[in-house]
XYZ file of C-alpha atoms in Angstrom:
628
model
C 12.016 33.872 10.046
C 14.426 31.046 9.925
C 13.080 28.049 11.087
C 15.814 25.310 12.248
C 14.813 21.611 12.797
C 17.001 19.261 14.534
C 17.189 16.041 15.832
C 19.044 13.781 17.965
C 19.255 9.831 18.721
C 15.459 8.630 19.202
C 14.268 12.014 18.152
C 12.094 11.676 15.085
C 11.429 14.754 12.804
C 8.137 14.415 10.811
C 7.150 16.934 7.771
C 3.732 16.632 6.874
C 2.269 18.659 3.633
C -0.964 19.511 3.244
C -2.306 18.342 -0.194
C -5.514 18.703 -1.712
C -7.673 14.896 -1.764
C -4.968 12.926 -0.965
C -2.317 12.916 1.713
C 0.867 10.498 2.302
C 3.854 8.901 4.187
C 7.057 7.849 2.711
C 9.617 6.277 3.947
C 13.362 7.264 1.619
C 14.821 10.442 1.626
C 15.443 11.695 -2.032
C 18.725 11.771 -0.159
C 19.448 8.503 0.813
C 21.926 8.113 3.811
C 22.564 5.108 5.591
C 24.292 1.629 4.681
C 24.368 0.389 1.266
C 21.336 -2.321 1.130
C 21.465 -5.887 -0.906
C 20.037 -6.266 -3.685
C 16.920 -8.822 -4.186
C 17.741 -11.828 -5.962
C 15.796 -11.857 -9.053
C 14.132 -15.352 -9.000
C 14.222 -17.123 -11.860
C 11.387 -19.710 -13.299
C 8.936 -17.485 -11.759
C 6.052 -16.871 -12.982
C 4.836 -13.398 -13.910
C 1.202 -12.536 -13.670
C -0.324 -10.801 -16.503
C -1.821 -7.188 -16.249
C -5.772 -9.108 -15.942
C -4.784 -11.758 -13.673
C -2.808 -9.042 -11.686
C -6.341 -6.572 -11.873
C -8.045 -9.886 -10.835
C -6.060 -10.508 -7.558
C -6.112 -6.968 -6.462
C -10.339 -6.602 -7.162
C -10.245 -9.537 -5.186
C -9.471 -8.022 -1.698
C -11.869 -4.989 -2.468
C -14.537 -7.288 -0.832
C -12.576 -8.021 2.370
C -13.985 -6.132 5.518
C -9.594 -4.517 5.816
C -10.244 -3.427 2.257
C -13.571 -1.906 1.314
C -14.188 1.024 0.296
C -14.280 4.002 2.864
C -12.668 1.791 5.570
C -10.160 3.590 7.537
C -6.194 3.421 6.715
C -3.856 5.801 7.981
C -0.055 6.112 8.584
C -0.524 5.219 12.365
C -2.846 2.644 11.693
C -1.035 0.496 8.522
C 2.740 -0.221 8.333
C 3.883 -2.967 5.639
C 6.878 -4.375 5.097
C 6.476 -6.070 1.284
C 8.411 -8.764 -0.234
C 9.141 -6.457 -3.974
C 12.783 -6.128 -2.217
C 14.673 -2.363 -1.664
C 16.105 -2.414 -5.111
C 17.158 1.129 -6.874
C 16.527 2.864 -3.014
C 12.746 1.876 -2.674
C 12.092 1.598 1.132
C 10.541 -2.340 1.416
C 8.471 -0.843 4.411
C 5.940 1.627 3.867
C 3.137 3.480 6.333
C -0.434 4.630 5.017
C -0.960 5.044 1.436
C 2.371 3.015 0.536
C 1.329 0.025 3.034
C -1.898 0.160 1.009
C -0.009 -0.456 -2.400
C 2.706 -2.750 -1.357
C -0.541 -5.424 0.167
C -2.084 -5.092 -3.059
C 1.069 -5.522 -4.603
C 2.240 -8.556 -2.823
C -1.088 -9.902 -3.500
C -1.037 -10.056 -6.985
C 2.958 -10.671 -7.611
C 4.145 -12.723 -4.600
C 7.936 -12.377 -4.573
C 8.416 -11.066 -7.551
C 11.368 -8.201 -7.029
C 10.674 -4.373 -8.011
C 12.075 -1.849 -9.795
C 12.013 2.012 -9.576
C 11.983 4.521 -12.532
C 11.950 8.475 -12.220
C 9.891 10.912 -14.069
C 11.005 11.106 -17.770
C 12.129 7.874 -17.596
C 8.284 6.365 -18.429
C 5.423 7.009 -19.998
C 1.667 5.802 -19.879
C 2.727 3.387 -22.545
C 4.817 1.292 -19.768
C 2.081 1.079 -16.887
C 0.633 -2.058 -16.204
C -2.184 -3.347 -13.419
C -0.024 -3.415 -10.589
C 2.253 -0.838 -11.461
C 2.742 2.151 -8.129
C 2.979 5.819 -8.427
C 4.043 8.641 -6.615
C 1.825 11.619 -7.384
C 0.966 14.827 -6.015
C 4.886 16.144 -5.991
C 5.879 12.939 -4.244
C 3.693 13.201 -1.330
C 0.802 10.400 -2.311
C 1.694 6.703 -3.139
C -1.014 4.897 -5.339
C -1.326 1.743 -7.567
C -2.825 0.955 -10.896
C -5.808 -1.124 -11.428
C -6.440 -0.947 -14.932
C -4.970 1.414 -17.962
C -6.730 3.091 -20.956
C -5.245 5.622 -23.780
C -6.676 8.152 -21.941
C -5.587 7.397 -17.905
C -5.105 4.693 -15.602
C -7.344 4.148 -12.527
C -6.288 3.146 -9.303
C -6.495 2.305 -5.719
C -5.473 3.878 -2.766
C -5.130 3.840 0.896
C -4.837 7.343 3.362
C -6.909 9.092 0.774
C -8.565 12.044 2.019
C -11.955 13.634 0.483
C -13.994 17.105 0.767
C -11.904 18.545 4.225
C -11.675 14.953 5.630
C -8.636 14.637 6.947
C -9.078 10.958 8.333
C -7.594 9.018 5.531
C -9.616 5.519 4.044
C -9.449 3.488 1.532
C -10.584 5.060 -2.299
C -11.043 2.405 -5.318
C -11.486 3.403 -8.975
C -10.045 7.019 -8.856
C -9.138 8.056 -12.411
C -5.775 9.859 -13.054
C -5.018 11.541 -16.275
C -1.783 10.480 -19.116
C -0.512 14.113 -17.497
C -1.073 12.834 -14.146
C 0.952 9.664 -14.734
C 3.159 10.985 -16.767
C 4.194 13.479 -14.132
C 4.397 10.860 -10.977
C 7.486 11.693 -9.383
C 8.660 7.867 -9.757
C 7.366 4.618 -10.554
C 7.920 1.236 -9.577
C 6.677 -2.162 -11.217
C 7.092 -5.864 -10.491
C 7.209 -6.863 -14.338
C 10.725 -7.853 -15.533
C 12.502 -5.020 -17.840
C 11.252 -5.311 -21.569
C 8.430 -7.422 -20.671
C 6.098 -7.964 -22.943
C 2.333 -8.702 -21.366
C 1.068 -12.524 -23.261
C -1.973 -12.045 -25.626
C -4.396 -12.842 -22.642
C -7.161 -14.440 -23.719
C -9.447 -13.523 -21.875
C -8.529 -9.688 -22.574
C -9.971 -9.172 -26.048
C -13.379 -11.588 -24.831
C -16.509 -10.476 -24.147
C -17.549 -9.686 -20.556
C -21.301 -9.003 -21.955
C -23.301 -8.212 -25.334
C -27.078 -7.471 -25.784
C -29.534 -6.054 -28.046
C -30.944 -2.543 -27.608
C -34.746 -1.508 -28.718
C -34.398 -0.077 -31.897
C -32.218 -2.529 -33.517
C -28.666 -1.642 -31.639
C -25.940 -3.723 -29.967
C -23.528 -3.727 -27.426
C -20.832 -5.830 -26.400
C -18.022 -5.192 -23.347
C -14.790 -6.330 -23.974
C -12.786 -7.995 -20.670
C -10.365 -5.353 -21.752
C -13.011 -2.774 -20.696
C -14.402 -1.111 -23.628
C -18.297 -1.020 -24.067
C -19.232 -0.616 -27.757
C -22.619 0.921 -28.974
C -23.312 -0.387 -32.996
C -26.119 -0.183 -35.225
C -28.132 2.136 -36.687
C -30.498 4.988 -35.374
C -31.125 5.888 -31.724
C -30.620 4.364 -28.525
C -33.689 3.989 -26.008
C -34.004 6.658 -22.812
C -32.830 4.439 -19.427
C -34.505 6.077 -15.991
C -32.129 3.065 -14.796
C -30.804 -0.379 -15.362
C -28.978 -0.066 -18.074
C -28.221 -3.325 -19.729
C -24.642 -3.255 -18.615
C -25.241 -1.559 -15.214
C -24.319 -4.605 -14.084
C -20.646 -3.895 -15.700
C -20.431 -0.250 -13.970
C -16.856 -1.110 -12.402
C -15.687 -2.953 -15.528
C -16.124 -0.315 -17.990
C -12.943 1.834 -18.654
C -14.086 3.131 -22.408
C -17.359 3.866 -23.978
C -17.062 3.517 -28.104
C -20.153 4.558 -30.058
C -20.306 3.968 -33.547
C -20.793 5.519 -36.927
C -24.462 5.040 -37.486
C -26.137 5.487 -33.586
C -28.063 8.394 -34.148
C -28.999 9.278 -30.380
C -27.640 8.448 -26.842
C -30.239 7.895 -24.605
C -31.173 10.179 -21.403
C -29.396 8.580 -18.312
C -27.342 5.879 -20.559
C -23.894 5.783 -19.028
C -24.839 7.974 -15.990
C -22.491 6.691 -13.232
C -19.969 5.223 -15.654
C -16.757 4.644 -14.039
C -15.387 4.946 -17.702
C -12.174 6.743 -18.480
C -13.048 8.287 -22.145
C -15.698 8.613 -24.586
C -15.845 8.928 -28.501
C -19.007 9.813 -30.421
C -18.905 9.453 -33.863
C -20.338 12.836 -36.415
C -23.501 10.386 -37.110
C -25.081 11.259 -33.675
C -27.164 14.212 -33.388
C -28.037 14.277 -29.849
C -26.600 13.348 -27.109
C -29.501 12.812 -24.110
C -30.224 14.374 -20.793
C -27.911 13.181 -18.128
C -25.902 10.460 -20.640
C -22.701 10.679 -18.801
C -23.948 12.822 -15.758
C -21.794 11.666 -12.598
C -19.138 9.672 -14.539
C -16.533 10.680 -12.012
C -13.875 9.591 -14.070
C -13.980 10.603 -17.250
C -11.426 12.440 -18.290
C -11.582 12.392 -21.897
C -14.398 13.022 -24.259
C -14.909 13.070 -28.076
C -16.824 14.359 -30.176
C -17.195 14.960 -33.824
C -18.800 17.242 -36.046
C -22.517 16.141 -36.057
C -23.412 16.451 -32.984
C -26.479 19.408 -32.592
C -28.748 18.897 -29.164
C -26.550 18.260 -25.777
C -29.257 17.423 -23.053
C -29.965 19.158 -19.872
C -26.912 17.664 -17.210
C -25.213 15.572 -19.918
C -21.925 15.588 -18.587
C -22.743 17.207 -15.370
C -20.946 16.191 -11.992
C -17.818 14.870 -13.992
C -15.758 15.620 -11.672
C -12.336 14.626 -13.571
C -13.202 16.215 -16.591
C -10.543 18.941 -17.251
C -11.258 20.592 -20.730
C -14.300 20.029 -23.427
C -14.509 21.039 -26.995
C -17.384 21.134 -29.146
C -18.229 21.205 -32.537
C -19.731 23.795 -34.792
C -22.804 21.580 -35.441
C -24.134 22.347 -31.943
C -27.164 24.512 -31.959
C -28.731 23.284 -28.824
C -26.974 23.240 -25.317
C -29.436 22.624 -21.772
C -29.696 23.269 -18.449
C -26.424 22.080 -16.223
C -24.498 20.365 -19.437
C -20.880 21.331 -17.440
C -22.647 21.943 -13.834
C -20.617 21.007 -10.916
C -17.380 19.805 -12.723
C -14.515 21.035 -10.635
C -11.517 19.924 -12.804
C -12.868 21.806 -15.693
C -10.256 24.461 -17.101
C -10.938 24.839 -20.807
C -14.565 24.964 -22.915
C -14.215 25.513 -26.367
C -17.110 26.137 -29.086
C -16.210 26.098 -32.263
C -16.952 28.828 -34.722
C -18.906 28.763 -37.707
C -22.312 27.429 -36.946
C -25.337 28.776 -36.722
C -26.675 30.441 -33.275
C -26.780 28.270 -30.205
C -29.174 28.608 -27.687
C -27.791 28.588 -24.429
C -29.234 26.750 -21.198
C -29.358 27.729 -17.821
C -26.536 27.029 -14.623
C -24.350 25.634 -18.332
C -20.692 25.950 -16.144
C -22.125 26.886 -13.004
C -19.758 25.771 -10.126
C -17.095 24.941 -12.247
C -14.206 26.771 -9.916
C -11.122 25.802 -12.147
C -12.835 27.102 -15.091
C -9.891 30.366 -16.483
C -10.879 29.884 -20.681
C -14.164 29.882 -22.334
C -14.287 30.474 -26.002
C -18.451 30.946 -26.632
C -20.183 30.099 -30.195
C -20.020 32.831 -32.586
C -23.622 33.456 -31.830
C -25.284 32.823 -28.869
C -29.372 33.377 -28.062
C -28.745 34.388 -24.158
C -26.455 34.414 -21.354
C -28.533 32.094 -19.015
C -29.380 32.156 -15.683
C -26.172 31.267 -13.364
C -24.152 30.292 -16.375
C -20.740 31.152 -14.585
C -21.830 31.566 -10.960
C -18.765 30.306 -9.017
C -16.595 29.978 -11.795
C -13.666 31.512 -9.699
C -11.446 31.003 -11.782
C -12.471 33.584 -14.805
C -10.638 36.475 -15.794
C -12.774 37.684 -18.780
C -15.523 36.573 -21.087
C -16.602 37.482 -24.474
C -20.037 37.473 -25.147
C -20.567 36.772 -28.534
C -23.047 38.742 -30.934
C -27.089 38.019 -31.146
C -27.122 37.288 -27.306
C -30.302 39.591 -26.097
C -30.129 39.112 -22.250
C -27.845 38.171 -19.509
C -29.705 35.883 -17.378
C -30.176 35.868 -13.120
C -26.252 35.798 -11.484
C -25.343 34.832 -14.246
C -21.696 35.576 -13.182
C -22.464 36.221 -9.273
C -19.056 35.171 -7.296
C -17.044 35.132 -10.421
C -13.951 36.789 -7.923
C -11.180 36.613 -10.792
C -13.445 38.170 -13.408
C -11.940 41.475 -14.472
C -13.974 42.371 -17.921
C -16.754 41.152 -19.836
C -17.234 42.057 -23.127
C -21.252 42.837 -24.182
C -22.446 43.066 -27.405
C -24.741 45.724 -28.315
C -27.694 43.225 -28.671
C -28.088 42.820 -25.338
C -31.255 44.669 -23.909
C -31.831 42.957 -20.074
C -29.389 42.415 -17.533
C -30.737 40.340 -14.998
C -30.632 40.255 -10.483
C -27.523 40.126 -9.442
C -26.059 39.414 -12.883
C -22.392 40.802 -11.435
C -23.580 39.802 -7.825
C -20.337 39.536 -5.277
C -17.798 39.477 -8.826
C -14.446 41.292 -9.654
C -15.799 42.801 -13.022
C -13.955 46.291 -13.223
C -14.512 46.650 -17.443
C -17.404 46.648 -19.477
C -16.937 46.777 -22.682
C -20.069 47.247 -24.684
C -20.597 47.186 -28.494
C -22.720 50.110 -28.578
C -23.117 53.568 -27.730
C -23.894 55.223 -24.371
C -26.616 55.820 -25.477
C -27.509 52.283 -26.351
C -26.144 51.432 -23.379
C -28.264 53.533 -21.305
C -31.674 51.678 -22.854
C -30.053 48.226 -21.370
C -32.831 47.509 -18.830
C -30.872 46.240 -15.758
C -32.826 44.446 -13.219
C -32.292 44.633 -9.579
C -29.196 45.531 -8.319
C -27.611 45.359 -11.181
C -27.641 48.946 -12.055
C -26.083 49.609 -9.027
C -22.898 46.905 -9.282
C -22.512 48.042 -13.186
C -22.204 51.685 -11.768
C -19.227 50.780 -9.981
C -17.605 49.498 -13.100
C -15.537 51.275 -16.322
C -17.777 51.291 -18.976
C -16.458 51.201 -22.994
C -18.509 52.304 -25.261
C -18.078 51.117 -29.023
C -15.578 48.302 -28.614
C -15.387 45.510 -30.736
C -16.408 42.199 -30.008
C -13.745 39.581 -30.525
C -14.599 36.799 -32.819
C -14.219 33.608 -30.842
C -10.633 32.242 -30.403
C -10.649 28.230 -29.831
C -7.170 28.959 -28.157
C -6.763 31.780 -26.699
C -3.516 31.197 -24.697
C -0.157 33.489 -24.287
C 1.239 35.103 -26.967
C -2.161 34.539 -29.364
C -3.942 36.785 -31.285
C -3.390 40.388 -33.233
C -3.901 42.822 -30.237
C -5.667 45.616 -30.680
C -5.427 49.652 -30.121
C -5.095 50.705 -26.648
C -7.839 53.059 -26.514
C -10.416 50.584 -27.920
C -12.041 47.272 -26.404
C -10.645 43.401 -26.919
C -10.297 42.050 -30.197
C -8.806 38.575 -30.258
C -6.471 39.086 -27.213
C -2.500 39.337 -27.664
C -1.443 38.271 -24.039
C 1.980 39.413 -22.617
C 4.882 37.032 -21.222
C 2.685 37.273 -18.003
C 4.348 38.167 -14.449
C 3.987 36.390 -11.414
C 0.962 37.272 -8.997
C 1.345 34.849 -6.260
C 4.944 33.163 -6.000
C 4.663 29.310 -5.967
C 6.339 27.729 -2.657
C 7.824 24.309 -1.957
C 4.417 23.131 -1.157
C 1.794 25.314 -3.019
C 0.811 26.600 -5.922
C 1.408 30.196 -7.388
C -0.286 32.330 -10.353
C 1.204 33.977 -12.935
C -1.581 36.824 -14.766
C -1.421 38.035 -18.636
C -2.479 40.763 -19.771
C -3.944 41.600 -23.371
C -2.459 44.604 -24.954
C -5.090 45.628 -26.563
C -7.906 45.696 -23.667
C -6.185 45.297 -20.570
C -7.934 41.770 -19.990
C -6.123 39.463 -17.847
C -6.343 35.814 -17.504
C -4.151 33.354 -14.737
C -2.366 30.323 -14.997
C -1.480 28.135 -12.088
C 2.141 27.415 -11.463
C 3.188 24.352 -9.961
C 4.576 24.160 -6.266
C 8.372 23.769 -6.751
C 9.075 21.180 -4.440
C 12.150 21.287 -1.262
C 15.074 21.430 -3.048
C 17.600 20.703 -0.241
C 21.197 21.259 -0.558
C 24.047 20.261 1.654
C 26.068 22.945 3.343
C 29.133 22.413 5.012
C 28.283 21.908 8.260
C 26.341 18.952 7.041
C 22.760 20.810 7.311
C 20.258 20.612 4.168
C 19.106 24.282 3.055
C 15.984 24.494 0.940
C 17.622 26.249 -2.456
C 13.286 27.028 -3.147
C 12.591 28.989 -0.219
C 15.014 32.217 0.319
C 15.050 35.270 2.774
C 15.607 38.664 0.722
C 19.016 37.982 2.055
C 19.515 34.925 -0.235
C 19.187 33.461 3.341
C 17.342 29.953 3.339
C 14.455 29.902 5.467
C 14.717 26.186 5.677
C 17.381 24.217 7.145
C 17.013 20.790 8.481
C 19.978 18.399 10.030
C 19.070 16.297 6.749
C 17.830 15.829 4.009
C 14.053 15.094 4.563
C 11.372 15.859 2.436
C 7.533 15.982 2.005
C 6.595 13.292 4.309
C 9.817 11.931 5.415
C 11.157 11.106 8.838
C 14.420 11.592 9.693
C 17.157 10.573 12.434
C 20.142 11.553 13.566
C 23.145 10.112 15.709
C 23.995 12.512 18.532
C 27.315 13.875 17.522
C 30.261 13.113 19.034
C 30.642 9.510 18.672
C 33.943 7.237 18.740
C 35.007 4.078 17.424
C 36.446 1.926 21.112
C 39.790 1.263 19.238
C 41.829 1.841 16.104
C 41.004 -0.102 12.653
C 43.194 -1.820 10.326
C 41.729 -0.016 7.460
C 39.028 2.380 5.986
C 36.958 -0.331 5.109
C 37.282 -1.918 8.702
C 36.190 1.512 10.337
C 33.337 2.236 8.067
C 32.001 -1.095 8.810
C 32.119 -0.092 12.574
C 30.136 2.990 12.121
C 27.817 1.150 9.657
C 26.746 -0.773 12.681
C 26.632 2.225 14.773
C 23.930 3.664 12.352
C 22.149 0.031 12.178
C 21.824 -0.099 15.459
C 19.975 3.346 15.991
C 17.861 2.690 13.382
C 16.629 -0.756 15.034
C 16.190 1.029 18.428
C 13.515 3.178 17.289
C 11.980 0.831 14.394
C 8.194 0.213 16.368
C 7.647 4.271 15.463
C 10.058 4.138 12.075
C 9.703 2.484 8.793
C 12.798 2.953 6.702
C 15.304 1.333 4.364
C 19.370 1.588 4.993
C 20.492 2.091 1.482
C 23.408 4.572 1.505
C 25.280 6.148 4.095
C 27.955 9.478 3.844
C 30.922 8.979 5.618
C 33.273 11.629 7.109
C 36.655 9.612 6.083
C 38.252 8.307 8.874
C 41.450 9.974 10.481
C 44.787 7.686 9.441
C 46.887 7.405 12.321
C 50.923 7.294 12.443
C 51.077 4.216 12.602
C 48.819 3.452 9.509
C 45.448 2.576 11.510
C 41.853 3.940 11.136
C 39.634 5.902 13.742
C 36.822 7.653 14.021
């Protein structure tokens, strides 16, 4: 059904989209559409801040009661008008989330004018402390506190969390290089080519200590916290020696000759990224458990013992590859790490023995490539991983542990080596699994003690008997791998162009699903929401070019061009200049003011910027004068 909006004088038209974690208000149409604006002057003698003493003036206010984290801030509550200027169309008044970053701005720049780049036109490279995004297709404003190789992390006002739609105040967020990368625009208060002054007090030390055992560690001001020595760090229950330094740390460095990181070290880290060197053998029990940022980790060949909930509850974490030295994984390693998409053991070690719950409740998880021999399948290894659409289970694996996939709804097939001899309860509990394919014969098959209901889900499914089971395939994306003969099961799977399952709208996300040749696997791959993509007809509407009627009909028109999060008014039609002009110029001026003046009658419930306006030329009279 079509759906029409329109609007007249004082009539205020308000799109709202529904995004996951965060939520926004802007304040320019992509379409800009009234009066051209000045320009800020760009003051000269001025200084500019560098990125730590810009970091340092925003921290600052995260004590303030207006501030803190978790304290309310939403579009009806903040509105902001900043002093960056309205340079290259950014609106200099702002509502929720972009109120939030223009105080913090002001704060730590003063009067310093703005500029505005587009995506493509920056990269993580350019962002500074300071620096504000657009993210989440344009619907979220943010700024950066602090910037690493790996991510930025920032501050934020209308954020919303976990089906809480009453937006606060969030500090310390990580975002991703992708993330930023992919910000719809980006505006910073440094001059063009600036060049940030070797600060001091970046490259000093914020902290150092000695560790028992003979190690070190030191913590930059520039955020890194650097583990040296040689042989193993101590366990920490708590209070770590640079607990003190949670906030501060953005990257955790260990070096070639630590041996060990302790249980619990850098649990709670708000660090960014992680790189551990091939001398450490074993990384402890909960070492970066809850480090809600981290979004990059390294690790070399070397590494053989991961301990029970290493890197569990990371929530940013969105892909993990290990080496072939690993021969020891625990309970929980990935648990609870919702961002997760990718896990990747190399090939060519030894068998691993597998823990219990290892990606349990990791709901983006869609590729796992397993060791090339595994002990078990443990107990709820991919319960909730929703996101599944087949595993391999590699060779030398005896059992398949407890729900071990239970609510696994994507999962088509599973591939079972003929060394399996248990199937645990509800092992395919509440799943999608229509293929088996198992290694052995029926007969084989048959001797598989299945516990629990398991015989009866498994009787509901197409069993293969005598397939082949892949070797492991650290990539296994579109277009990989040698197929295989239809009739037999999955070798290393050759994935088709894919076709689209769910179509992506303006404002969500679609699927597109591949299937292997060979086996009839399928996996999925989210495609992004497209975005309004508004186009001006001739009656002066805006049609969305994204969302189409099987008629070619748009299904969106509005009387202009707002988008996610805009508002929008409109002058009742109709109107007419009280007497002739002298010129164009003289009767655009006149309806200039026209606009102006709307705009200020309704400004108490509208933030906006004038910045362009499209004129329907004026009508030349016969005796040379303007009208409208």
């Amino acid at each position: 059904m079509k759906r029409r909006l329109l609007s007249t004088v004082l009539a205020l038209c308000l799109c709202a989209a529904a995004m996951p974690n965060a939520y926004a208000w802007q304040t320019v149409p992509p379409q800009a559409r009234a009066l051209a604006a000045e320009t800020a002057d760009t003051r000269e003698g001025v200084d500019i801040p560098s990125p730590q003493q810009v970091y340092q003036s925003m921290i600052a206010l995260k004590s303030q009661e207006k501030y803190k984290e978790g304290a309310p801030w939403t579009n009806e509550t903040h509105t902001y008008t900043w002093k960056g200027g309205n340079q290259d169309g950014i609106a200099p008044t702002g509502a929720g989330c972009v109120a939030f970053a223009y105080e913090l701005s002001d704060a730590a720049f003063g009067a310093l004018p703005a500029r505005m780049l587009s995506t493509g036109q920056f990269g993580l490279s350019d962002v500074k402390a300071g620096d504000i995004l657009r993210v989440n297709g344009g619907a979220h404003t943010v700024i950066v506190l602090q910037v690493t190789d790996a991510g930025v992390v920032i501050a934020e006002g209308n954020y919303h969390e976990n089906g809480d739609y009453t937006g606060k105040v969030h500090w310390e967020r990580s975002l991703s290089k992708a993330e930023v990368e992919n910000a719809v625009s980006y505006i910073t208060r440094y001059p063009e080519n600036y060049t940030p002054p070797d600060d001091p007090s970046g490259g000093g030390l914020d902290g150092s200590g000695t560790l028992d055992g003979g190690l070190a560690w030191t913590l930059t001001k520039a955020g890194t916290l650097t583990i040296s020595g040689s042989g193993a760090m101590p366990d920490f229950s708590s209070n770590q020696p640079w607990s003190a330094y949670a906030d501060k740390i953005l990257k955790i460095s260990i070096e070639n000759g630590v041996t060990k990181i302790g249980s619990g070290a850098f649990q709670g880290s708000k660090a960014l990224s992680v790189e551990i060197p091939a001398s450490v053998k074993e990384i402890g029990g909960g070492a970066f458990q809850s480090c809600s940022n981290l979004i990059s980790v390294t690790i070399a060949g070397g590494v053989e013992t991961i301990g029970d909930n290493a890197f569990r509850g990371c929530e940013k974490l969105p892909s993990i590859s290990l080496p072939a030295s690993v021969a020891s994984v625990g309970n929980g390693v990935f648990m609870d790490c919702p961002e997760l998409t990718q896990a990747v053991f190399a090939s060519g070690g030894g068998q691993v023995r597998m823990g219990d719950n290892l990606f349990s409740r990791c709901r983006s998880l869609a590729q796992v490539t397993l060791p090339s021999s595994i002990d078990r399948i443990g107990e709820g290894m991919f319960t909730n991983c929703a996101a599944l659409s087949a595993v391999a289970i590699p060779q030398g694996a005896v059992s398949i542990g407890v729900q071990a996939f239970a609510s696994c709804t994507r999962l088509k097939s599973v591939t079972i080596p003929d060394s399996v001899t248990e199937i645990g309860f509800g092992a395919f509990a509440s799943c999608g699994v229509t293929d088996i394919y198992f290694g052995g014969s029926e007969a084989q098959w048959q001797s598989v003690s299945k516990l629990g209901d398991s015989n009866t889900a498994l009787a509901k499914m197409t069993i293969h008997y005598n397939s082949n089971i892949p070797e492991p395939n650290p990539d296994p994306g579109p277009g990989d791998g040698d197929g295989g003969d239809d009739g037999g099961g999955p070798h290393t799977h050759a994935w088709n162009s894919g076709v689209i399952t769910t179509a992506a709208s303006c404002t969500s996300s679609g699927l597109r699903t591949y299937t292997c040749s060979g086996c009839g696997s399928t996996r999925t791959e989210a495609i992004p929401a497209k975005g309004h993509q508004l186009v001006l007809n001739d009656d002066g509407s805006y049609s969305c070019d994204n969302e189409r009627g099987a008629g070619g009909e748009s299904d969106l028109v509005v009387t202009a061009a707002i988008g996610e999060g805009y508002l929008e008014v409109k002058l009742r039609d109709g109107q007419k200049a009280p007497a002739a002009y002298q010129d164009a110029a003289a009767a655009q001026q006149y309806i200039s003011g026209v606009v102006r003046a709307v705009l200020e009658s309704v400004d108490s419930r509208l933030s906006c910027t004038i910045t362009t306006i499209q004129f329907t030329p004026p009508t030349q009279t016969v005796d040379g004068e303007y009208i409208y």
